[in-house]
Amino acid sequence: MNTFCRNHKSYAAIRTISSISVAAALDPPFQEHGRVLVTRSSFIQNLQTLVINCADQRRIRQGQSCHAQILHFRLQSDAITSNILINLYSKCGRIEYAVKVFDEMRVKTDVSWNTLIGGYTRIGGSNESLNLFIKMLREGNGITEFALSSVLCVCASKILSFESLQLHAFAIKTSMESNAFVGTALLDVYAKCGFVGDASKAFESLPEKNDVTWSSMMAGFVQNERHEEALKLFLTAQRNTVEINAYSISSFLSACAALAALIEGKQMHGVVFKIGFGANQFVAASLVDVYAKCGSIKDSYAAFCTADEKNVVLWNTMVSGFARHARPFEAMILFEKMQQMLYKPNEVTYVSILSACAHMGLSEKGRKYFNMMETEHNLSPNVFHYACMVDILGRTGRIDEARDLIATMPFDATASIWGSLLASCRVYGNVEVAEVAARELFEMEPNNAGNHVLLSNIYAANRRWEDVASARKLLKESEAKKERGKSWIEIKDKVHSFMVGERAHPRINEIYSRLDGLFEEMAELGFKGEIEHDLHDVDESYKRELLKHHSEKLAFTFGLMCLPSCAPVRIMKNLRICGDCHEFMKIASALTGREIVVRDNNRFHHFRDGRCSCGEFW
Ligand code: ZN
Ligand code: ZN
């Protein structure tokens, strides 16, 4: 008790309490050696302050000691004291004790109900929270904005859209809709349930918005992949002089990461530096993430190193950054180091470390980590870990082993698992397993033309022309649509996007003629183009023409035209980079002396001096 209280305002209070005898406590005012020590009411007040402090600091043991004192002096019938105890147990996650105090109360006040609902919300007890809310209504208790927003929060965390609608109706009926807490909880629940339009409406209709309201809306946009809107909202908030908080910074950085908007990310880093949110662990992790996802692993690691306090999320973000950038050895070193610093790897860490092994085809290391999960950290591999393992085996040519692993998995394989197996079959020309994987994929993703393309490519590489023809026929009949390729590049804080065969960009003619010039120079270095990577029912010369104008080639050429000569060219693409573009970027990096970074929907490729960091695995 003394250690706890040493630096505490209530130190004096507890010293006083412990020096009072039981008998004296019940006979106010308390006397000792003829001197008034403390009155009964101030004794109760001191004890209550102490419990409140215990709750704020999540000190369950000390809080329980106070509870013992309360029982000892028979002060439990006081409603305020009971509410404070409910709050203590709710905040410390011991909801069962909170319920016990609640049930033993002779008079239950509105505050007691609200506090208990808040407690259930904190532990994510959606049913209990909702049931208590309904009971509270039935018994005619006054519902506060706090209780309503609490129940909405728990609905948001469990994505309960139907219940949320009912609660929204209730909010309208009781005119609580425009309350800042309720309105914020409403927009949050809509965003989490995927109704971002409704979230936006709830946001707009709020007469008074605080910084939490603004940051919740930004987070809502990010969760629903409306990243540009999140960035815009941040700027609007700035214009309205809304206070910046850690959540809004974090959302802004997540949006930058998703859009690979390095310039905005850097600007925000400057802001963080200036206003001092660097110590916040959410912000630190977002900074590490934004640099990693924007292709700048050096800056990412620098942000990681300067973070004052590191938690598991931050370590995981950095391990995943190295994995993404095909730096498996750095990822492994960090994995060891985090354990030396007594941070326990969790499921997320293992996904990252396994994917680091997968990207570089390190099968033995992968197997080691996969086994370590259970033996050293008592974690059962989930579907993502199995997916990584299938990927590792497939990439290293152990196609049959990969297929066997899928067969013994404790759950059904996902489309991405079959997809990675199919991609490995393409690299190793394994038609037999490719057909198995493709059959599964056609059923799971009937609209994904990419699977038909892959299977057809595998047949073509094995010169099975009849099968190629039937695969194409199947594709036509299946109505599967191939998503159109699209690439982005950021030039002077403006994002330029290019579709395959782009026509609309204002400088497109210039881009095509520069690209033609590049092809001529590259032809001298032996670049011919790999037409089998594209599946179009057209003749070869036209096919070559289509390949030439893939979106990443256009984005790259535009980057060459606009960026300073020493700057790396960073491109983002919505689909996997094709073999032809991959070859193109390798040769272009040698020809122009540029570093080229392509982030496709699967991974990063760093091209430098004619080589790619992926080692041909993608
Ligand atoms: Zn391409
Ligand atoms: Zn590559």
XYZ file of C-alpha atoms and ligand atoms in Angstrom:
620
model
C 0.000 0.000 0.000
C 2.796 2.371 0.896
C 4.657 1.968 -2.371
C 1.485 2.633 -4.239
C 0.685 5.759 -2.291
C 4.153 7.211 -2.060
C 3.795 9.516 -5.008
C 0.166 9.946 -4.571
C -2.060 12.804 -3.482
C -4.040 10.378 -1.378
C -1.018 9.215 0.573
C -2.071 11.392 3.497
C -5.573 10.036 3.258
C -4.617 6.389 3.505
C -2.207 7.092 6.360
C -5.011 8.739 8.188
C -7.362 5.844 7.469
C -4.957 3.201 8.656
C -4.346 5.050 11.866
C -7.991 5.130 12.838
C -9.405 2.391 14.952
C -12.545 0.584 13.837
C -14.593 1.870 16.722
C -13.528 5.444 16.199
C -14.462 5.347 12.544
C -18.092 4.744 13.315
C -18.320 7.525 15.794
C -17.792 10.832 14.052
C -15.921 13.043 14.457
C -12.952 10.741 14.971
C -10.718 11.663 17.866
C -7.226 10.651 18.708
C -5.348 11.926 21.749
C -8.062 14.519 22.148
C -7.389 15.983 18.683
C -9.918 15.859 15.790
C -8.357 13.674 13.115
C -11.011 13.302 10.496
C -14.790 13.545 10.309
C -16.888 10.644 9.057
C -17.828 12.468 5.883
C -14.273 13.429 5.042
C -13.196 9.864 5.831
C -15.707 8.565 3.258
C -14.610 11.209 0.788
C -10.949 10.284 1.179
C -11.755 6.645 0.640
C -13.813 7.463 -2.464
C -11.000 9.582 -3.911
C -8.648 6.710 -3.342
C -10.922 4.244 -5.196
C -11.310 6.725 -8.084
C -7.526 7.020 -8.321
C -7.182 3.231 -8.245
C -9.688 2.998 -11.105
C -7.861 5.615 -13.177
C -4.554 3.839 -12.691
C -6.095 0.366 -13.077
C -4.784 -0.669 -9.640
C -7.148 -3.532 -8.903
C -5.294 -4.851 -5.820
C -5.210 -1.510 -4.046
C -8.789 -0.859 -5.103
C -9.823 -4.137 -3.518
C -8.069 -3.152 -0.285
C -10.191 -0.017 -0.240
C -13.286 -2.125 -0.931
C -12.377 -4.206 2.101
C -12.207 -1.035 4.173
C -15.605 0.020 2.814
C -17.145 -3.295 3.852
C -15.320 -3.179 7.145
C -16.790 0.194 8.022
C -20.179 -0.775 6.526
C -20.196 2.049 4.028
C -21.449 -0.076 1.105
C -25.069 1.084 1.356
C -24.009 4.514 0.137
C -24.996 4.755 -3.553
C -22.116 7.042 -4.535
C -19.560 4.704 -2.977
C -21.107 1.720 -4.785
C -21.038 3.565 -8.104
C -17.374 4.353 -7.584
C -16.726 0.663 -6.927
C -18.640 -0.367 -10.082
C -16.498 2.074 -11.993
C -13.331 0.613 -10.436
C -14.164 -2.967 -11.379
C -15.418 -2.006 -14.857
C -12.256 -0.099 -15.649
C -10.068 -2.897 -14.317
C -11.920 -5.409 -16.509
C -13.406 -7.329 -13.533
C -16.988 -6.993 -14.679
C -18.171 -9.898 -12.489
C -17.287 -7.909 -9.342
C -18.939 -4.807 -10.783
C -22.134 -6.811 -11.330
C -21.974 -8.104 -7.747
C -21.736 -4.581 -6.332
C -24.546 -3.503 -8.676
C -26.818 -6.392 -7.646
C -26.274 -5.733 -3.967
C -27.353 -2.110 -4.242
C -30.687 -1.408 -2.592
C -31.309 1.759 -4.631
C -29.874 1.773 -8.044
C -29.317 5.120 -9.480
C -29.103 6.041 -13.140
C -25.372 6.475 -12.706
C -25.033 2.847 -11.541
C -26.782 1.537 -14.663
C -24.766 3.769 -16.946
C -21.483 2.837 -15.312
C -22.204 -0.866 -15.610
C -23.201 -0.497 -19.274
C -19.914 1.356 -19.788
C -18.133 -1.550 -18.104
C -19.672 -4.112 -20.445
C -18.787 -1.927 -23.412
C -15.187 -1.814 -22.287
C -14.893 -5.609 -22.347
C -16.912 -5.870 -25.564
C -19.888 -7.597 -23.911
C -22.412 -6.573 -26.538
C -25.281 -8.838 -25.423
C -24.933 -7.936 -21.757
C -24.654 -4.271 -22.590
C -27.751 -4.329 -24.813
C -29.767 -6.426 -22.342
C -28.929 -4.084 -19.508
C -29.903 -1.139 -21.685
C -33.298 -2.714 -22.439
C -33.832 -3.619 -18.767
C -32.971 -0.057 -17.829
C -35.613 1.246 -20.249
C -38.253 -1.202 -19.033
C -37.709 -0.265 -15.415
C -38.244 3.357 -16.346
C -34.740 4.580 -15.589
C -33.443 7.705 -17.259
C -31.198 6.923 -20.229
C -28.291 9.304 -20.501
C -26.277 10.216 -23.588
C -23.420 8.353 -21.970
C -25.361 5.063 -21.786
C -26.615 5.402 -25.345
C -23.197 6.168 -26.767
C -21.729 3.279 -24.744
C -24.183 0.786 -26.229
C -23.571 2.211 -29.701
C -19.822 1.757 -29.195
C -20.231 -1.903 -28.358
C -22.474 -2.353 -31.434
C -19.730 -0.731 -33.504
C -17.102 -3.112 -32.197
C -19.302 -6.128 -32.998
C -20.613 -4.674 -36.278
C -24.247 -5.051 -35.200
C -25.974 -3.002 -37.889
C -29.581 -3.946 -37.057
C -29.249 -3.057 -33.368
C -27.512 0.179 -34.345
C -30.430 1.197 -36.545
C -32.829 0.641 -33.659
C -30.607 2.680 -31.379
C -30.445 5.439 -33.981
C -34.260 5.500 -34.050
C -34.250 5.690 -30.266
C -31.773 8.591 -30.398
C -34.055 10.488 -32.780
C -37.104 9.798 -30.597
C -35.394 11.046 -27.461
C -33.747 14.017 -29.267
C -30.295 12.756 -28.332
C -29.171 12.437 -31.938
C -27.486 15.815 -32.012
C -25.514 15.242 -28.840
C -21.804 15.165 -29.684
C -21.139 11.841 -27.887
C -24.177 10.078 -29.345
C -23.602 11.532 -32.820
C -19.950 10.479 -32.778
C -20.873 6.974 -31.643
C -23.504 6.830 -34.424
C -21.115 7.809 -37.178
C -18.576 5.358 -35.800
C -21.031 2.460 -35.818
C -22.160 3.244 -39.376
C -18.578 3.462 -40.609
C -17.631 0.179 -38.942
C -20.689 -1.540 -40.457
C -19.550 -0.306 -43.881
C -22.243 2.373 -44.333
C -19.861 5.244 -44.860
C -22.537 7.404 -46.524
C -24.729 7.196 -43.409
C -21.712 7.877 -41.234
C -21.011 10.973 -43.276
C -24.652 12.112 -42.911
C -24.511 11.646 -39.131
C -21.295 13.666 -39.135
C -22.673 16.495 -41.231
C -25.871 16.765 -39.180
C -24.031 17.267 -35.895
C -24.351 20.924 -34.862
C -21.309 20.755 -32.612
C -18.347 18.591 -33.468
C -15.366 18.055 -31.212
C -11.940 16.749 -32.212
C -13.046 13.174 -31.459
C -15.972 13.570 -33.885
C -13.618 14.726 -36.639
C -11.046 12.016 -36.026
C -13.776 9.324 -35.890
C -15.018 10.407 -39.314
C -11.465 10.325 -40.709
C -10.990 6.831 -39.285
C -14.355 5.867 -40.818
C -13.173 6.929 -44.263
C -9.910 5.012 -43.829
C -11.710 1.835 -42.665
C -13.845 1.991 -45.801
C -10.849 2.651 -48.057
C -12.003 6.169 -48.893
C -8.508 7.465 -48.334
C -8.663 10.628 -50.385
C -11.750 11.741 -48.475
C -9.926 11.109 -45.197
C -7.104 13.413 -46.320
C -9.552 16.073 -47.454
C -11.436 15.922 -44.171
C -8.197 16.418 -42.269
C -7.497 19.573 -44.235
C -11.052 20.832 -43.632
C -10.601 20.169 -39.916
C -7.414 22.237 -40.017
C -9.219 25.106 -41.718
C -11.869 24.944 -38.991
C -9.064 25.085 -36.395
C -10.059 21.732 -34.918
C -7.487 20.466 -32.449
C -5.231 17.764 -33.914
C -5.165 14.551 -31.888
C -3.229 11.296 -32.133
C -6.138 9.507 -33.829
C -6.513 12.075 -36.585
C -2.755 11.969 -37.234
C -2.856 8.199 -37.309
C -5.790 8.152 -39.754
C -4.102 10.709 -41.975
C -0.923 8.608 -42.067
C -2.867 5.402 -42.792
C -4.527 7.144 -45.732
C -1.108 8.312 -46.987
C 0.223 4.765 -46.632
C -2.647 3.328 -48.649
C -2.252 5.937 -51.396
C 1.562 5.724 -51.261
C 1.467 9.504 -50.806
C 4.992 9.961 -49.499
C 5.051 13.751 -49.692
C 1.941 14.179 -47.523
C 3.267 11.513 -45.154
C 6.533 13.446 -44.778
C 4.666 16.689 -44.214
C 2.695 15.055 -41.438
C 5.923 13.731 -39.945
C 7.038 17.370 -39.784
C 3.806 18.303 -38.009
C 4.228 15.442 -35.534
C 7.766 16.585 -34.844
C 6.617 20.156 -34.310
C 3.603 19.585 -32.085
C 5.073 16.640 -30.249
C 2.943 13.560 -30.841
C 6.009 11.428 -31.563
C 5.788 9.700 -28.183
C 2.281 8.423 -28.939
C 2.587 4.758 -29.889
C -0.219 4.853 -32.471
C 1.441 7.766 -34.211
C 4.890 6.153 -34.059
C 3.555 2.925 -35.599
C 1.718 4.874 -38.306
C 4.905 6.728 -39.209
C 6.895 3.506 -39.499
C 4.089 2.074 -41.608
C 3.670 5.056 -43.919
C 7.346 5.097 -44.889
C 7.428 1.329 -45.371
C 4.310 1.383 -47.544
C 5.522 4.384 -49.534
C 8.637 2.438 -50.460
C 11.124 4.195 -48.194
C 12.312 1.508 -45.806
C 15.263 3.625 -44.612
C 12.977 6.385 -43.331
C 10.706 3.736 -41.888
C 13.548 2.258 -39.853
C 14.699 5.739 -38.785
C 11.180 6.464 -37.485
C 11.211 3.116 -35.675
C 14.570 3.844 -34.021
C 13.532 7.277 -32.809
C 10.283 6.070 -31.225
C 10.726 6.616 -27.480
C 8.649 3.716 -26.308
C 8.206 0.598 -28.354
C 5.253 -1.744 -28.024
C 4.457 -4.981 -29.847
C 2.459 -3.126 -32.527
C 5.476 -0.994 -33.360
C 7.812 -4.003 -33.549
C 5.292 -5.818 -35.729
C 4.980 -2.856 -38.073
C 8.743 -2.756 -38.559
C 9.092 -6.531 -39.063
C 6.286 -6.358 -41.615
C 7.990 -3.383 -43.312
C 11.178 -5.385 -43.802
C 9.165 -8.361 -45.036
C 7.356 -6.185 -47.557
C 10.662 -4.855 -48.843
C 12.169 -8.322 -49.251
C 14.675 -7.770 -46.440
C 14.220 -11.107 -44.643
C 17.473 -10.925 -42.711
C 16.640 -7.565 -41.178
C 13.183 -8.932 -40.368
C 14.718 -11.958 -38.634
C 17.201 -9.852 -36.667
C 14.380 -7.639 -35.473
C 12.333 -10.702 -34.575
C 15.193 -11.881 -32.322
C 15.804 -8.422 -30.924
C 12.206 -7.886 -29.899
C 12.357 -11.065 -27.862
C 15.609 -9.985 -26.243
C 13.789 -6.829 -25.206
C 11.119 -9.109 -23.670
C 8.365 -8.450 -26.206
C 6.476 -11.631 -27.036
C 5.816 -12.186 -30.739
C 2.107 -12.610 -31.487
C 0.140 -13.940 -34.470
C 0.745 -10.755 -36.441
C 4.510 -10.951 -35.901
C 4.511 -14.500 -37.213
C 2.556 -13.581 -40.346
C 5.202 -10.939 -41.095
C 8.215 -13.117 -40.428
C 6.747 -15.979 -42.477
C 5.956 -13.679 -45.371
C 9.533 -12.365 -45.179
C 10.702 -15.965 -45.677
C 8.160 -16.487 -48.450
C 9.311 -13.491 -50.473
C 12.845 -14.803 -50.587
C 12.005 -18.487 -50.832
C 13.626 -19.381 -47.480
C 11.851 -22.677 -46.932
C 13.889 -24.049 -44.010
C 13.678 -20.821 -42.050
C 9.950 -20.647 -42.803
C 9.398 -24.143 -41.491
C 11.409 -23.269 -38.367
C 9.239 -20.230 -37.580
C 6.040 -22.098 -38.400
C 6.936 -24.779 -35.834
C 8.192 -22.240 -33.315
C 4.753 -20.687 -33.086
C 3.397 -23.625 -31.141
C 6.505 -24.908 -29.416
C 7.843 -21.598 -28.116
C 4.971 -19.173 -28.029
C 1.949 -21.395 -27.636
C 0.183 -19.934 -30.677
C -1.867 -22.089 -33.059
C -1.208 -21.200 -36.685
C -4.251 -19.571 -38.286
C -5.253 -19.429 -41.926
C -2.772 -16.606 -42.664
C 0.164 -18.587 -41.309
C -0.849 -21.595 -43.387
C -1.180 -19.311 -46.402
C 2.398 -18.087 -45.900
C 3.636 -21.652 -45.527
C 1.874 -22.771 -48.731
C 3.468 -19.780 -50.421
C 6.939 -20.636 -49.114
C 6.690 -24.251 -50.251
C 5.224 -23.273 -53.624
C 7.852 -20.636 -54.349
C 10.655 -23.071 -53.637
C 9.182 -25.621 -56.012
C 7.796 -27.956 -53.343
C 4.412 -27.915 -55.070
C 3.312 -31.351 -53.884
C 4.229 -30.564 -50.290
C 2.239 -27.337 -50.553
C -0.772 -29.252 -51.861
C -0.451 -31.787 -49.009
C -0.280 -28.998 -46.445
C -3.528 -27.576 -47.808
C -5.126 -31.013 -47.495
C -4.134 -31.297 -43.816
C -5.103 -27.767 -42.816
C -7.646 -27.585 -39.985
C -9.799 -25.186 -42.053
C -10.854 -24.724 -45.680
C -8.311 -23.113 -47.967
C -9.075 -19.557 -49.023
C -8.968 -18.240 -52.564
C -5.673 -16.516 -51.834
C -4.102 -19.833 -50.769
C -5.185 -21.552 -53.994
C -4.117 -18.442 -55.900
C -0.597 -18.554 -54.538
C -0.368 -22.278 -55.328
C -1.550 -21.586 -58.874
C 1.065 -18.835 -59.264
C 3.785 -21.233 -58.081
C 2.564 -23.816 -60.593
C 3.102 -21.195 -63.313
C 6.729 -20.667 -62.271
C 7.460 -24.405 -62.082
C 5.218 -25.486 -64.964
C 3.222 -27.948 -62.848
C 0.081 -28.470 -64.925
C -1.428 -31.229 -62.802
C -1.608 -29.253 -59.528
C -2.428 -26.066 -61.445
C -5.618 -27.677 -62.713
C -6.628 -28.678 -59.168
C -6.011 -25.154 -57.849
C -7.729 -23.528 -60.823
C -10.840 -25.688 -60.429
C -11.176 -24.565 -56.805
C -10.598 -20.947 -57.793
C -13.137 -20.938 -60.631
C -15.729 -22.011 -58.084
C -14.688 -19.550 -55.370
C -14.092 -16.541 -57.596
C -16.202 -16.984 -60.708
C -15.629 -13.367 -61.707
C -11.869 -13.286 -61.442
C -10.453 -13.498 -64.935
C -6.905 -13.500 -63.577
C -7.246 -17.190 -62.643
C -8.225 -18.137 -66.191
C -5.292 -16.090 -67.482
C -2.848 -17.876 -65.173
C -4.101 -21.338 -66.101
C -3.994 -20.471 -69.772
C -0.415 -19.192 -69.394
C 0.573 -22.458 -67.753
C -0.901 -24.439 -70.666
C 0.828 -22.121 -73.135
C 4.208 -22.515 -71.427
C 3.765 -26.304 -71.710
C 2.727 -25.964 -75.363
C -0.712 -27.464 -74.684
C -2.462 -25.328 -77.282
C -5.771 -27.176 -77.216
C -6.049 -26.549 -73.499
C -5.106 -22.903 -74.057
C -8.003 -22.602 -76.483
C -10.465 -24.240 -74.102
C -9.285 -22.048 -71.209
C -9.933 -18.993 -73.317
C -13.341 -20.295 -74.295
C -14.162 -20.903 -70.644
C -13.096 -17.365 -69.809
C -15.384 -15.913 -72.469
C -18.328 -18.006 -71.306
C -17.796 -17.303 -67.619
C -18.359 -13.560 -67.980
C -15.333 -13.099 -65.765
C -13.989 -9.629 -66.105
C -10.348 -8.791 -65.922
C -9.919 -5.744 -63.717
C -8.292 -3.016 -65.761
C -4.731 -2.242 -64.853
C -4.220 1.111 -63.173
C -1.060 2.751 -61.826
C -0.412 5.882 -59.771
C 2.572 8.132 -59.407
C 2.922 11.155 -57.146
C 4.604 14.211 -58.664
C 4.884 17.406 -56.615
C 2.118 16.382 -54.189
C -0.294 15.559 -56.997
C -1.260 11.976 -57.726
C -1.400 11.091 -61.448
C -3.177 7.917 -62.423
C -2.855 5.947 -65.640
C -5.085 3.220 -67.056
C -3.738 0.661 -69.497
C -3.705 2.395 -72.891
C -4.412 5.765 -71.214
C -5.721 8.555 -73.435
C -7.047 11.175 -71.028
C -3.883 12.416 -69.315
C -3.042 15.973 -70.504
C 0.530 15.027 -71.480
C -0.244 11.593 -72.882
C 1.191 12.221 -76.374
C 4.491 13.317 -74.925
C 4.488 10.227 -72.697
C 3.893 7.828 -75.609
C 6.658 9.329 -77.718
C 9.117 9.253 -74.787
C 8.115 5.611 -74.137
C 8.732 4.731 -77.807
C 12.207 6.229 -77.490
C 12.808 4.110 -74.398
C 11.743 0.926 -76.192
C 14.233 1.628 -78.966
C 17.084 2.069 -76.519
C 15.988 -1.001 -74.584
C 15.776 -3.158 -77.697
C 19.492 -2.556 -78.127
C 19.980 -4.017 -74.649
C 18.024 -7.107 -75.711
C 14.517 -6.332 -74.405
C 11.923 -8.070 -76.561
C 8.831 -8.207 -74.383
C 7.079 -11.317 -73.089
C 3.791 -11.571 -74.860
C 2.550 -14.743 -73.212
C 1.824 -12.648 -70.114
C -1.223 -11.177 -71.670
C -4.351 -13.017 -72.660
C -6.214 -11.257 -75.373
C -7.784 -12.874 -78.350
C -5.873 -10.732 -80.758
C -2.921 -11.139 -83.076
C 0.635 -10.901 -81.895
C 1.548 -7.424 -83.082
C -1.537 -5.930 -81.478
C -0.780 -7.925 -78.321
C 2.680 -6.399 -78.228
C 1.096 -2.992 -78.619
C -1.202 -3.563 -75.614
C 1.678 -4.767 -73.471
C 3.696 -1.701 -74.370
C 1.052 0.512 -72.895
C 0.531 -1.188 -69.550
C -0.223 1.435 -66.925
C 2.999 1.048 -64.916
C 5.100 1.704 -68.014
C 3.161 4.927 -68.647
C 3.473 6.009 -65.013
C 7.197 5.263 -65.067
C 7.751 7.266 -68.259
C 5.847 10.201 -66.806
C 8.007 9.950 -63.671
C 11.156 10.077 -65.827
C 9.842 13.218 -67.513
C 8.925 15.067 -64.330
C 11.144 13.976 -61.456
C 14.674 15.289 -60.769
C 17.267 12.972 -62.286
C 18.474 11.500 -58.987
C 15.028 10.885 -57.480
C 13.692 7.330 -57.323
C 10.551 6.633 -59.323
C 7.801 5.233 -57.075
C 4.775 3.651 -58.696
C 1.719 1.972 -57.259
C -0.357 -0.561 -59.151
C -3.786 -2.119 -58.513
C -2.909 -5.568 -59.943
C 0.159 -7.771 -59.831
C 2.925 -6.517 -62.084
C 3.117 -8.669 -65.216
C 6.249 -10.469 -66.381
C 6.766 -8.078 -69.239
C 6.604 -4.940 -67.080
C 8.857 -6.607 -64.522
C 11.469 -7.215 -67.225
C 10.933 -3.700 -68.556
C 11.569 -2.113 -65.133
C 14.728 -4.156 -64.620
C 16.222 -3.012 -67.897
C 14.932 0.541 -67.425
C 16.664 0.752 -64.035
C 19.964 -0.193 -65.669
C 19.450 2.074 -68.680
C 18.418 5.197 -66.776
C 20.429 4.610 -63.589
C 17.220 5.195 -61.627
C 15.964 3.378 -58.612
C 12.430 2.216 -59.422
C 10.004 1.108 -56.728
C 6.795 -0.595 -57.805
C 4.208 -1.467 -55.212
C 1.699 -3.847 -56.763
C -1.270 -5.388 -54.958
C 0.970 -8.090 -53.588
C 4.372 -6.681 -52.693
C 7.163 -4.205 -53.357
C 9.679 -4.511 -56.169
C 12.850 -2.438 -55.860
C 14.590 -2.264 -59.214
C 18.196 -1.148 -59.272
C 21.054 -1.743 -61.754
C 19.008 -4.215 -63.774
C 17.933 -6.368 -60.837
C 14.822 -6.645 -58.693
C 14.734 -7.152 -54.931
C 12.082 -9.868 -55.264
C 14.536 -12.289 -56.834
C 11.902 -13.133 -59.473
C 9.341 -14.318 -56.926
C 6.078 -12.428 -57.044
Zn 2.531 -5.228 -67.465
Zn 10.362 -7.956 -58.705
